[in-house]
Short mmCIF file of C-alpha atoms and ligand atoms in Angstrom, two decimals:
data_model
loop_
_atom_site.label_atom_id
_atom_site.label_comp_id
_atom_site.label_asym_id
_atom_site.label_seq_id
_atom_site.Cartn_x
_atom_site.Cartn_y
_atom_site.Cartn_z
CA MET A 7 9.53 -80.99 -55.56
CA GLY A 8 11.23 -80.02 -52.28
CA ALA A 9 10.66 -76.67 -50.54
CA ARG A 10 7.41 -75.29 -51.89
CA SER A 11 5.98 -71.82 -52.42
CA GLY A 12 2.89 -70.33 -50.85
CA GLN A 13 1.03 -70.82 -54.11
CA ASP A 14 1.96 -74.52 -54.14
CA TYR A 15 0.58 -74.86 -50.62
CA ILE A 16 -2.67 -73.05 -51.46
CA GLU A 17 -3.28 -74.96 -54.69
CA ARG A 18 -2.81 -78.34 -53.01
CA LEU A 19 -5.06 -77.41 -50.09
CA ALA A 20 -7.73 -75.90 -52.36
CA ALA A 21 -8.02 -79.19 -54.20
CA THR A 22 -8.91 -81.08 -50.99
CA ARG A 23 -12.25 -81.24 -49.21
CA PRO A 24 -11.69 -82.02 -45.52
CA ALA A 25 -14.91 -82.35 -43.48
CA VAL A 26 -14.73 -79.20 -41.36
CA GLN A 27 -17.49 -78.05 -39.02
CA LEU A 28 -17.05 -74.35 -38.24
CA ALA A 29 -19.42 -71.64 -37.00
CA GLY A 30 -22.51 -73.76 -37.36
CA GLU A 31 -21.87 -75.06 -40.84
CA ARG A 32 -20.03 -77.82 -42.67
CA ILE A 33 -17.64 -76.08 -45.03
CA GLU A 34 -18.56 -77.09 -48.57
CA GLY A 35 -16.00 -75.35 -50.75
CA ALA A 36 -12.23 -74.96 -50.51
CA VAL A 37 -11.03 -74.07 -47.01
CA THR A 38 -8.63 -71.61 -48.64
CA GLU A 39 -11.62 -69.49 -49.65
CA HIS A 40 -13.40 -69.59 -46.30
CA PRO A 41 -13.59 -66.16 -44.62
CA LEU A 42 -12.62 -67.59 -41.21
CA LEU A 43 -9.71 -69.67 -42.51
CA GLY A 44 -8.46 -67.80 -45.57
CA ARG A 45 -6.31 -65.31 -43.70
CA LEU A 46 -4.59 -68.06 -41.75
CA VAL A 47 -3.94 -69.85 -45.04
CA SER A 48 -2.38 -66.62 -46.37
CA SER A 49 -0.06 -66.46 -43.36
CA PHE A 50 1.10 -70.04 -43.88
CA ALA A 51 1.53 -69.31 -47.60
CA ALA A 52 3.76 -66.36 -46.68
CA LEU A 53 5.93 -68.71 -44.60
CA TYR A 54 6.35 -71.05 -47.55
CA ASP A 55 7.20 -68.09 -49.81
CA MET A 56 9.81 -67.03 -47.27
CA GLN A 57 11.61 -70.32 -47.91
CA LEU A 58 12.23 -69.34 -51.51
CA GLU A 59 13.24 -65.70 -51.04
CA PRO A 60 16.71 -65.43 -52.59
CA ALA A 61 18.14 -63.69 -49.53
CA ARG A 62 16.84 -66.42 -47.21
CA LEU A 63 17.26 -69.47 -49.41
CA ASP A 64 20.41 -70.70 -47.71
CA THR A 65 18.87 -70.32 -44.26
CA MET A 66 15.46 -71.73 -45.01
CA THR A 67 16.51 -74.65 -47.22
CA TYR A 68 19.31 -77.18 -47.51
CA GLN A 69 20.69 -79.50 -50.17
CA GLU A 70 22.07 -82.98 -49.91
CA PRO A 71 25.44 -83.78 -51.49
CA GLY A 72 25.04 -84.63 -55.17
CA SER A 73 21.47 -83.30 -55.39
CA SER A 74 20.18 -79.98 -56.69
CA GLU A 75 16.90 -80.39 -54.79
CA ARG A 76 16.30 -77.92 -51.96
CA TYR A 77 14.34 -79.04 -48.91
CA GLY A 78 12.99 -77.04 -45.97
CA THR A 79 15.73 -76.85 -43.34
CA SER A 80 13.50 -78.29 -40.61
CA PHE A 81 13.73 -81.64 -42.43
CA ILE A 82 17.50 -81.76 -42.09
CA VAL A 83 19.02 -84.75 -40.30
CA PRO A 84 21.45 -82.99 -37.96
CA ARG A 85 24.94 -84.48 -38.03
CA THR A 86 26.97 -81.44 -36.99
CA HIS A 87 26.62 -78.50 -34.65
CA GLU A 88 26.29 -76.29 -37.74
CA ASP A 89 23.26 -78.34 -38.82
CA LEU A 90 21.54 -77.65 -35.51
CA VAL A 91 22.30 -73.93 -35.74
CA HIS A 92 21.12 -73.89 -39.36
CA ARG A 93 17.87 -75.55 -38.34
CA ARG A 94 17.38 -73.18 -35.43
CA GLU A 95 17.96 -70.12 -37.62
CA SER A 96 15.34 -71.27 -40.11
CA MET A 97 12.86 -72.01 -37.31
CA LYS A 98 13.54 -68.61 -35.78
CA ALA A 99 12.84 -66.84 -39.09
CA TRP A 100 9.44 -68.53 -39.30
CA ALA A 101 8.67 -67.83 -35.64
CA ASP A 102 9.59 -64.14 -35.94
CA TYR A 103 7.04 -63.74 -38.73
CA SER A 104 4.18 -64.16 -36.22
CA LEU A 105 6.04 -62.72 -33.18
CA GLY A 106 6.11 -66.30 -31.92
CA THR A 107 2.32 -66.65 -31.87
CA LEU A 108 2.00 -69.32 -34.57
CA GLY A 109 2.65 -72.57 -32.74
CA ARG A 110 2.11 -74.96 -35.62
CA THR A 111 4.41 -73.81 -38.36
CA GLY A 112 5.45 -76.89 -40.30
CA ASP A 113 8.87 -77.11 -38.65
CA TYR A 114 7.32 -78.31 -35.36
CA LEU A 115 6.40 -81.70 -36.75
CA ASN A 116 8.94 -81.86 -39.57
CA CYS A 117 11.60 -82.26 -36.86
CA ALA A 118 9.58 -85.04 -35.26
CA VAL A 119 9.06 -87.00 -38.47
CA MET A 120 12.78 -86.67 -39.23
CA ALA A 121 13.72 -88.11 -35.83
CA LEU A 122 11.16 -90.93 -36.08
CA SER A 123 12.35 -91.83 -39.56
CA GLU A 124 15.94 -92.14 -38.39
CA ALA A 125 14.89 -94.38 -35.48
CA GLN A 126 14.11 -97.31 -37.72
CA SER A 127 15.35 -99.98 -35.35
CA PHE A 128 12.89 -98.67 -32.76
CA PHE A 129 9.96 -99.35 -35.11
CA ALA A 130 11.46 -102.62 -36.31
CA GLN A 131 11.02 -103.97 -32.78
CA ALA A 132 7.32 -104.15 -33.65
CA ASP A 133 7.63 -104.91 -37.36
CA GLN A 134 10.22 -104.22 -40.04
CA ALA A 135 7.38 -102.91 -42.21
CA PHE A 136 6.71 -100.09 -39.74
CA ALA A 137 10.35 -99.00 -39.98
CA ALA A 138 10.02 -98.88 -43.76
CA ASN A 139 6.71 -97.02 -43.50
CA ILE A 140 8.04 -94.22 -41.32
CA ALA A 141 11.13 -93.83 -43.50
CA ALA A 142 9.01 -93.62 -46.66
CA TYR A 143 6.65 -91.19 -44.95
CA TYR A 144 9.48 -88.82 -44.02
CA GLN A 145 10.75 -88.90 -47.60
CA ARG A 146 7.31 -88.09 -48.94
CA VAL A 147 6.57 -85.28 -46.47
CA ARG A 148 9.96 -83.74 -47.18
CA ARG A 149 9.65 -84.12 -50.96
CA GLU A 150 6.13 -82.66 -51.06
CA ASP A 151 6.80 -80.21 -48.19
CA LEU A 152 3.50 -81.17 -46.57
CA LEU A 153 2.01 -79.30 -43.61
CA LEU A 154 1.32 -81.68 -40.73
CA THR A 155 -0.70 -81.45 -37.58
CA HIS A 156 -1.16 -84.03 -34.85
CA THR A 157 -3.63 -85.26 -32.30
CA LEU A 158 -2.56 -87.06 -29.16
CA ILE A 159 -5.08 -87.08 -26.34
CA SER A 160 -8.42 -88.66 -25.58
CA PRO A 161 -11.69 -86.73 -25.11
CA GLN A 162 -11.93 -85.00 -21.73
CA ALA A 163 -15.03 -86.84 -20.55
CA ASN A 164 -13.68 -88.26 -17.30
CA ARG A 165 -9.99 -88.04 -16.48
CA SER A 166 -10.36 -90.38 -13.52
CA GLN A 167 -10.93 -93.20 -16.01
CA ASP A 168 -8.70 -94.69 -18.71
CA ALA A 169 -9.74 -94.39 -22.34
CA ALA A 170 -10.90 -98.00 -22.30
CA ALA A 171 -13.23 -97.34 -19.36
CA GLN A 172 -14.94 -94.19 -20.64
CA GLN A 173 -18.42 -95.05 -21.88
CA GLY A 174 -17.29 -98.63 -22.29
CA GLY A 175 -14.41 -97.46 -24.49
CA ALA A 176 -16.72 -95.81 -27.01
CA LEU A 177 -15.27 -92.27 -26.88
CA THR A 178 -11.57 -92.42 -27.60
CA ALA A 179 -10.25 -93.17 -31.08
CA ARG A 180 -9.43 -96.87 -31.25
CA ILE A 181 -8.87 -99.70 -33.66
CA VAL A 182 -12.21 -101.42 -34.29
CA LYS A 183 -11.08 -103.62 -37.17
CA GLU A 184 -7.84 -104.88 -38.63
CA ASP A 185 -7.51 -106.79 -41.88
CA ASP A 186 -5.00 -107.30 -44.67
CA ASN A 187 -5.44 -103.74 -45.92
CA GLY A 188 -4.98 -101.91 -42.65
CA VAL A 189 -7.02 -100.72 -39.70
CA THR A 190 -10.36 -99.03 -39.13
CA ILE A 191 -10.43 -96.24 -36.51
CA ARG A 192 -13.52 -95.09 -34.61
CA GLY A 193 -13.87 -92.48 -31.84
CA ALA A 194 -12.43 -89.04 -31.14
CA ARG A 195 -9.21 -87.28 -30.21
CA MET A 196 -8.45 -83.79 -28.86
CA LEU A 197 -7.13 -81.47 -30.28
CA ALA A 198 -5.82 -80.79 -33.74
CA THR A 199 -4.61 -77.22 -34.05
CA ILE A 200 -4.61 -76.04 -37.72
CA GLY A 201 -6.42 -79.31 -38.62
CA PRO A 202 -8.59 -77.74 -41.35
CA ILE A 203 -5.66 -76.12 -43.17
CA ALA A 204 -3.08 -78.90 -42.81
CA ASP A 205 -2.33 -81.52 -45.43
CA GLU A 206 -1.88 -84.47 -43.10
CA LEU A 207 -2.89 -85.51 -39.60
CA LEU A 208 -0.49 -87.50 -37.44
CA VAL A 209 -2.40 -89.64 -34.97
CA PHE A 210 0.29 -90.45 -32.47
CA PRO A 211 0.30 -92.26 -29.11
CA SER A 212 -0.85 -90.65 -25.89
CA THR A 213 2.07 -92.17 -23.91
CA VAL A 214 -0.07 -92.97 -20.90
CA LEU A 215 -0.90 -96.53 -21.84
CA LYS A 216 -0.62 -99.09 -19.10
CA GLY A 217 0.15 -102.04 -21.30
CA THR A 218 -2.97 -103.98 -20.32
CA PRO A 219 -4.88 -105.95 -22.98
CA GLU A 220 -7.61 -103.27 -22.80
CA ASP A 221 -5.06 -100.70 -23.97
CA ALA A 222 -4.18 -102.54 -27.18
CA PRO A 223 -6.88 -100.92 -29.40
CA TYR A 224 -5.67 -97.48 -28.26
CA SER A 225 -2.03 -98.19 -29.07
CA PHE A 226 -1.11 -96.95 -32.52
CA ALA A 227 0.69 -94.36 -34.59
CA PHE A 228 -0.32 -93.50 -38.12
CA ALA A 229 -0.69 -90.63 -40.59
CA ILE A 230 -3.76 -89.84 -42.64
CA ASN A 231 -4.66 -87.16 -45.18
CA CYS A 232 -6.94 -84.52 -43.63
CA ASP A 233 -9.64 -85.14 -46.23
CA ALA A 234 -9.77 -88.91 -45.61
CA PRO A 235 -13.33 -90.29 -45.74
CA GLY A 236 -14.88 -90.45 -42.26
CA LEU A 237 -12.47 -87.91 -40.73
CA ARG A 238 -14.21 -84.82 -39.30
CA PHE A 239 -12.81 -81.66 -37.67
CA ILE A 240 -15.13 -79.92 -35.21
CA CYS A 241 -13.66 -76.46 -34.76
CA ARG A 242 -14.03 -74.09 -31.88
CA GLU A 243 -15.37 -70.62 -32.60
CA SER A 244 -12.89 -68.66 -34.68
CA LEU A 245 -10.98 -65.84 -33.02
CA ASP A 246 -10.53 -64.05 -36.34
CA TYR A 247 -13.36 -61.54 -36.20
CA GLY A 248 -12.81 -60.36 -39.72
CA GLY A 249 -11.51 -56.96 -38.63
CA SER A 250 -8.59 -55.20 -40.27
CA HIS A 251 -4.97 -56.04 -39.51
CA PHE A 252 -4.82 -52.64 -37.79
CA ASP A 253 -7.69 -53.52 -35.43
CA HIS A 254 -6.73 -57.14 -34.75
CA PRO A 255 -3.04 -57.33 -35.65
CA LEU A 256 -2.56 -60.91 -34.45
CA GLY A 257 -6.02 -62.50 -34.53
CA SER A 258 -6.59 -61.39 -38.11
CA ARG A 259 -3.41 -63.11 -39.25
CA PHE A 260 -2.48 -65.96 -36.91
CA GLU A 261 -5.70 -67.44 -35.52
CA GLU A 262 -4.67 -71.11 -35.65
CA ILE A 263 -8.10 -72.68 -35.05
CA ASP A 264 -8.25 -75.76 -32.80
CA SER A 265 -10.51 -78.71 -33.49
CA VAL A 266 -11.72 -81.96 -32.04
CA VAL A 267 -11.12 -84.81 -34.47
CA VAL A 268 -13.77 -87.47 -35.07
CA PHE A 269 -12.88 -90.75 -36.72
CA ASP A 270 -16.01 -92.26 -38.21
CA ASP A 271 -14.63 -95.62 -39.29
CA VAL A 272 -11.61 -94.10 -40.99
CA GLN A 273 -9.68 -96.63 -43.08
CA VAL A 274 -5.95 -96.38 -42.53
CA PRO A 275 -3.87 -98.40 -45.03
CA TYR A 276 -1.01 -100.43 -43.57
CA GLU A 277 1.61 -98.40 -45.38
CA ARG A 278 0.49 -95.38 -43.34
CA CYS A 279 0.81 -97.18 -40.01
CA PHE A 280 3.95 -96.81 -37.89
CA LEU A 281 2.88 -98.80 -34.82
CA LEU A 282 -0.11 -101.03 -34.11
CA GLY A 283 -0.48 -102.48 -30.63
CA HIS A 284 2.72 -102.47 -28.54
CA PRO A 285 1.69 -100.07 -25.74
CA ASP A 286 5.24 -100.28 -24.38
CA LEU A 287 6.67 -98.89 -27.63
CA CYS A 288 3.87 -96.30 -27.81
CA ASN A 289 4.90 -95.07 -24.38
CA GLY A 290 8.50 -94.65 -25.54
CA PHE A 291 7.52 -93.18 -28.91
CA TYR A 292 8.78 -89.64 -28.29
CA THR A 293 11.63 -90.25 -25.87
CA ASP A 294 13.23 -93.43 -27.19
CA THR A 295 13.32 -92.02 -30.72
CA THR A 296 14.41 -88.56 -29.40
CA ALA A 297 11.55 -86.99 -31.38
CA ALA A 298 10.71 -85.09 -28.18
CA ALA A 299 14.13 -83.43 -28.10
CA HIS A 300 13.95 -82.34 -31.74
CA MET A 301 10.40 -81.01 -31.33
CA THR A 302 11.40 -79.15 -28.17
CA HIS A 303 14.28 -77.54 -30.07
CA GLN A 304 11.64 -75.97 -32.32
CA VAL A 305 9.36 -75.09 -29.40
CA ALA A 306 12.14 -73.39 -27.46
CA THR A 307 13.23 -71.47 -30.56
CA ARG A 308 9.69 -70.17 -31.06
CA THR A 309 9.70 -69.31 -27.37
CA ILE A 310 12.73 -67.07 -27.93
CA ALA A 311 10.86 -65.29 -30.73
CA LYS A 312 7.82 -64.75 -28.54
CA THR A 313 9.82 -63.50 -25.57
CA GLU A 314 11.78 -61.11 -27.80
CA ALA A 315 8.46 -59.77 -29.08
CA MET A 316 7.29 -59.29 -25.49
CA VAL A 317 10.43 -57.34 -24.62
CA GLY A 318 9.85 -55.20 -27.72
CA ILE A 319 6.16 -54.51 -27.07
CA ALA A 320 6.66 -53.82 -23.35
CA THR A 321 9.55 -51.45 -24.10
CA LEU A 322 7.60 -49.52 -26.74
CA LEU A 323 4.61 -49.26 -24.41
CA SER A 324 6.70 -47.93 -21.57
CA GLU A 325 8.41 -45.40 -23.84
CA ALA A 326 5.12 -44.37 -25.41
CA ILE A 327 3.55 -43.23 -22.17
CA GLY A 328 6.70 -42.28 -20.29
CA ILE A 329 6.63 -44.91 -17.54
CA GLU A 330 10.04 -46.52 -18.03
CA SER A 331 11.66 -44.67 -15.12
CA PHE A 332 9.26 -46.19 -12.58
CA GLN A 333 10.92 -48.95 -10.60
CA HIS A 334 8.16 -51.55 -10.82
CA ILE A 335 8.07 -51.07 -14.59
CA GLN A 336 11.82 -51.66 -14.71
CA GLU A 337 11.38 -54.72 -12.49
CA ASP A 338 8.89 -56.20 -14.97
CA LEU A 339 11.06 -55.28 -17.98
CA ALA A 340 13.93 -56.99 -16.21
CA GLU A 341 11.76 -60.08 -15.70
CA LEU A 342 11.09 -60.26 -19.43
CA ILE A 343 14.78 -59.79 -20.22
CA VAL A 344 15.76 -62.48 -17.71
CA THR A 345 13.16 -64.84 -19.20
CA LEU A 346 14.59 -64.21 -22.66
CA GLU A 347 18.17 -64.81 -21.59
CA ILE A 348 17.24 -68.00 -19.71
CA VAL A 349 15.50 -69.45 -22.78
CA ARG A 350 18.39 -68.42 -25.04
CA GLY A 351 20.82 -69.98 -22.61
CA LEU A 352 18.89 -73.23 -22.45
CA VAL A 353 18.72 -73.49 -26.23
CA ARG A 354 22.40 -72.67 -26.54
CA SER A 355 23.37 -75.25 -23.93
CA ALA A 356 21.14 -77.85 -25.60
CA GLU A 357 23.00 -77.25 -28.85
CA ALA A 358 26.46 -77.02 -27.28
CA ASP A 359 25.95 -80.28 -25.37
CA ALA A 360 24.23 -82.06 -28.26
CA ALA A 361 25.29 -85.66 -28.79
CA PRO A 362 24.50 -88.34 -31.38
CA ASN A 363 21.53 -90.45 -30.36
CA GLU A 364 21.67 -94.23 -30.78
CA PHE A 365 20.59 -93.80 -34.41
CA GLY A 366 23.41 -91.37 -35.23
CA VAL A 367 21.33 -88.17 -35.23
CA LEU A 368 22.97 -85.23 -33.46
CA THR A 369 20.38 -84.50 -30.78
CA PRO A 370 20.13 -81.37 -28.65
CA LYS A 371 20.55 -82.13 -24.96
CA MET A 372 17.13 -83.01 -23.64
CA ALA A 373 17.88 -82.03 -20.04
CA SER A 374 18.26 -78.37 -21.06
CA LEU A 375 15.21 -78.47 -23.32
CA ASN A 376 13.22 -80.32 -20.68
CA ALA A 377 14.00 -77.55 -18.21
CA CYS A 378 12.71 -75.08 -20.79
CA ARG A 379 9.48 -76.94 -21.49
CA ASN A 380 8.78 -77.40 -17.79
CA TRP A 381 9.51 -73.80 -16.85
CA PHE A 382 8.34 -71.65 -19.76
CA PRO A 383 4.63 -72.64 -19.60
CA LYS A 384 4.56 -71.09 -16.13
CA ALA A 385 6.95 -68.17 -16.78
CA SER A 386 4.96 -67.13 -19.87
CA GLN A 387 1.75 -66.72 -17.84
CA ARG A 388 3.30 -63.44 -16.65
CA PHE A 389 3.50 -61.98 -20.17
CA PRO A 390 -0.11 -60.78 -20.45
CA GLN A 391 -0.08 -59.62 -16.83
CA ILE A 392 2.92 -57.42 -17.52
CA LEU A 393 1.41 -55.89 -20.66
CA ARG A 394 -1.85 -55.21 -18.82
CA LYS A 395 0.02 -53.58 -15.95
CA PHE A 396 1.94 -51.33 -18.37
CA GLY A 397 -1.00 -50.43 -20.58
CA ALA A 398 -3.69 -49.90 -17.93
CA SER A 399 -6.56 -47.79 -19.28
CA GLY A 400 -4.65 -47.33 -22.51
CA LEU A 401 -5.67 -50.88 -23.35
CA MET A 402 -9.27 -49.71 -23.29
CA ALA A 403 -8.75 -46.40 -25.09
CA LEU A 404 -8.74 -48.24 -28.38
CA PRO A 405 -10.84 -46.81 -31.16
CA THR A 406 -10.82 -48.70 -34.43
CA GLN A 407 -9.15 -47.97 -37.73
CA ALA A 408 -12.50 -46.72 -39.03
CA ASP A 409 -12.71 -44.24 -36.15
CA ILE A 410 -9.21 -42.96 -36.84
CA GLU A 411 -10.01 -42.51 -40.51
CA GLY A 412 -13.46 -41.00 -39.81
CA ALA A 413 -15.06 -38.17 -37.90
CA ALA A 414 -13.13 -38.85 -34.67
CA HIS A 415 -9.76 -38.40 -36.37
CA ASP A 416 -8.92 -35.01 -34.86
CA ASP A 417 -10.01 -35.99 -31.35
CA ILE A 418 -7.93 -39.17 -31.53
CA GLU A 419 -4.88 -37.33 -32.78
CA LEU A 420 -5.15 -34.76 -29.98
CA TYR A 421 -6.31 -36.80 -27.00
CA LEU A 422 -4.70 -40.14 -27.71
CA GLN A 423 -1.25 -38.90 -28.62
CA SER A 424 1.52 -40.21 -26.40
CA ALA A 425 4.95 -39.04 -25.34
CA THR A 426 6.50 -40.63 -28.44
CA LEU A 427 3.63 -41.32 -30.86
CA ASP A 428 0.81 -39.51 -32.60
CA GLY A 429 -2.74 -40.65 -31.87
CA GLY A 430 -3.07 -43.15 -34.71
CA GLU A 431 0.32 -44.75 -34.11
CA ARG A 432 -0.29 -44.99 -30.38
CA VAL A 433 -3.59 -46.80 -31.02
CA ARG A 434 -1.80 -49.15 -33.45
CA LEU A 435 0.79 -50.08 -30.79
CA PHE A 436 -1.76 -50.47 -28.02
CA ARG A 437 -3.97 -52.64 -30.21
CA LEU A 438 -1.01 -54.99 -30.64
CA ALA A 439 -0.47 -55.04 -26.87
CA TRP A 440 -4.20 -55.75 -26.42
CA ASP A 441 -4.09 -58.63 -28.92
CA MET A 442 -1.10 -60.04 -27.04
CA SER A 443 -2.64 -59.69 -23.56
CA MET A 444 -6.40 -59.23 -23.47
CA SER A 445 -8.24 -60.30 -26.61
CA ALA A 446 -9.71 -63.75 -27.11
CA PHE A 447 -6.65 -64.45 -29.28
CA ALA A 448 -4.44 -63.55 -26.30
CA GLY A 449 -6.45 -65.74 -23.93
CA ARG A 450 -6.00 -68.69 -26.22
CA GLN A 451 -2.27 -67.94 -26.49
CA THR A 452 -1.95 -68.04 -22.71
CA LEU A 453 -3.75 -71.37 -22.50
CA TYR A 454 -1.73 -72.70 -25.40
CA GLU A 455 1.62 -71.85 -23.81
CA TYR A 456 0.55 -73.56 -20.60
CA PHE A 457 -0.85 -76.80 -22.03
CA PHE A 458 -0.01 -77.42 -25.66
CA PHE A 459 3.08 -79.53 -25.01
CA GLY A 460 1.41 -81.52 -22.26
CA ASP A 461 0.07 -80.96 -18.78
CA PRO A 462 2.85 -79.21 -16.79
CA VAL A 463 1.91 -81.19 -13.70
CA ARG A 464 2.50 -84.53 -15.38
CA MET A 465 5.53 -83.19 -17.27
CA ALA A 466 7.05 -82.28 -13.91
CA GLY A 467 6.44 -85.83 -12.69
CA ALA A 468 8.14 -87.24 -15.78
CA LEU A 469 11.08 -84.88 -15.31
CA VAL A 470 11.56 -85.97 -11.72
CA ARG A 471 11.31 -89.66 -12.64
CA GLY A 472 13.77 -89.35 -15.50
CA TYR A 473 16.38 -87.03 -13.98
CA ASP A 474 19.51 -88.64 -12.59
CA ARG A 475 19.77 -87.20 -9.08
CA GLU A 476 22.02 -89.91 -7.72
CA PRO A 477 25.27 -87.88 -7.88
CA TYR A 478 23.68 -85.20 -5.71
CA THR A 479 22.13 -87.52 -3.15
CA ALA A 480 25.47 -89.35 -2.97
CA ARG A 481 27.31 -86.09 -2.28
CA VAL A 482 24.87 -85.11 0.45
CA ARG A 483 25.09 -88.59 1.99
CA GLU A 484 28.85 -88.33 1.94
CA PHE A 485 28.62 -84.90 3.60
CA LEU A 486 26.30 -86.25 6.28
CA GLU A 487 28.79 -88.99 7.04
CA ARG A 488 31.65 -86.56 7.61
CA PRO A 489 32.86 -86.68 11.19
C1 FAD B 512 -4.72 -74.17 -27.35
C2 FAD B 512 -4.37 -75.63 -27.32
C3 FAD B 512 -3.98 -76.27 -28.48
C4 FAD B 512 -3.68 -77.63 -28.46
N1 FAD B 512 -3.32 -78.23 -29.63
C5 FAD B 512 -3.10 -79.56 -29.64
C6 FAD B 512 -2.78 -80.24 -30.84
O1 FAD B 512 -2.66 -79.65 -31.91
N2 FAD B 512 -2.61 -81.58 -30.81
C7 FAD B 512 -2.73 -82.27 -29.64
O2 FAD B 512 -2.58 -83.47 -29.68
N3 FAD B 512 -3.02 -81.66 -28.49
C8 FAD B 512 -3.21 -80.33 -28.45
N4 FAD B 512 -3.52 -79.71 -27.28
C9 FAD B 512 -3.81 -80.55 -26.11
C10 FAD B 512 -2.72 -80.62 -25.06
O3 FAD B 512 -1.83 -81.64 -25.38
C11 FAD B 512 -3.43 -80.86 -23.73
O4 FAD B 512 -4.12 -79.68 -23.39
C12 FAD B 512 -2.54 -81.28 -22.59
O5 FAD B 512 -1.91 -82.49 -22.86
C13 FAD B 512 -3.36 -81.45 -21.30
O6 FAD B 512 -4.39 -82.36 -21.50
P1 FAD B 512 -5.92 -81.93 -21.33
O7 FAD B 512 -6.13 -80.62 -21.97
O8 FAD B 512 -6.75 -83.06 -21.78
O9 FAD B 512 -6.09 -81.70 -19.79
P2 FAD B 512 -6.64 -82.75 -18.75
O10 FAD B 512 -5.81 -83.99 -18.81
O11 FAD B 512 -8.08 -82.95 -18.95
O12 FAD B 512 -6.36 -82.00 -17.39
C14 FAD B 512 -7.32 -81.08 -16.78
C15 FAD B 512 -6.80 -80.76 -15.41
O13 FAD B 512 -6.78 -81.94 -14.60
C16 FAD B 512 -5.47 -82.26 -14.16
N5 FAD B 512 -5.26 -83.70 -14.39
C17 FAD B 512 -5.91 -84.50 -15.25
N6 FAD B 512 -5.43 -85.75 -15.18
C18 FAD B 512 -4.45 -85.75 -14.27
C19 FAD B 512 -3.57 -86.74 -13.77
N7 FAD B 512 -3.62 -88.00 -14.19
N8 FAD B 512 -2.64 -86.37 -12.86
C20 FAD B 512 -2.60 -85.10 -12.42
N9 FAD B 512 -3.41 -84.10 -12.86
C21 FAD B 512 -4.33 -84.43 -13.78
C22 FAD B 512 -4.52 -81.43 -15.04
O14 FAD B 512 -3.34 -81.07 -14.35
C23 FAD B 512 -5.37 -80.23 -15.40
O15 FAD B 512 -5.23 -79.25 -14.41
C24 FAD B 512 -3.79 -78.36 -27.26
C25 FAD B 512 -4.17 -77.70 -26.10
C26 FAD B 512 -4.46 -76.36 -26.11
C27 FAD B 512 -4.90 -75.70 -24.82
#
């Protein structure tokens, strides 16, 4: 099939029945029809439709020599600089659609599955069958254009204990049985963003395994369909309050829903397993295969889209109420511009200094991307602060669409007009700024940017451990030895 349409995505999802607990009920019908999930499904459908728009077809899809099939560009195996740019441009188009607020567009994990599939000798260290399984999985996901999500970490019961120690090992998802058909998984994992509306769940390693015998049941990588028997998604409260797009411009469209995943003796066939046991390989899963670099290429590209949106919103706000000439406003606008140019520069340098990995895949330079993923989670915490500082009481003078269209219309037009906008248009802009800085949707965005790619504290530790500082210490030593 190759790159699919929004209708293809909806029809496939509507035919599944994942076990989803949301707002006090177990969803019985199709998730596509659910009032708290349907609008998110529509947004993802729009992304798939975008792939097939004639004007975007060459950006959003690619063909292999000798084949007429078109696949989503995020599945491309980069061999040239042009391939990386092509991939980035397609990722950017998807990210722009949500002003960078949708974190789990399909490209995020498509890049990962591509990189894993190419790293067959890595998986063959455990078993040749795993190498074949990951290669076949990539082909299938690409052919059917499946939407993937993933879950990596153990329940947050007690972080001073390993998974194996928590409640005698009874909390974290683990292998409880292995036979000729595959493995049985019991326990839980946090979190799976978009779990209820994805096609497949990747259950990948946590990378903090110590390699002890107790770790073996927690060492695995596999994929499972989201409606597999025994798999349950326990969702947090939805941040889509059902209001209009005018009232909740982001939450009504891009509320990604996060969920805890429960494995109640889920049967995973062998052909869906990519690693079983081998904590050492699990720990190197993302770095040794370079999946981390390819995923971070997507993350950093989305980051550009989000920062551009911030520059746009902050500029329109400052123009709307005539505050742009104030120096502290310019200082904050400059901070957003500097943030944008730093991220762009890091992505550009990652692409310019890309090199083939050991499996022959042209891989963006991880050092640049690593700098981005260590720095942006902290830099982005300033975004909502800046919008709040600009908007001030304007972020509370926010009547609804119904008010604007009702009896308060004349008052709103007179008293809420701004230097550049009439009352209704000013409220529209400020509602967007509110949804980006103050609403529950915005709060979740801020937490997401800080944590979704890992704990920044431990990522910093990994960066320090992995960064070659020897040339610099050598130079300083040499300087110290100068007479
Ligand atoms: C909105 C959102 C969406 C997410 N979506 C997904 C998803 O789709 N799939 C997925 O797999 N994950 C997802 N995550 C989870 C994400 O990977 C984790 O939040 C991240 O890895 C941090 O782990 P944690 O939340 O368990 O924090 P914890 O590990 O519980 O940390 C809590 C606090 O304790 C500190 N701490 C804990 N242990 C240590 C330690 N050993 N050393 C130093 N400090 C420590 C941390 O620094 C932090 O301040 C999501 C997270 C968020 C917030």
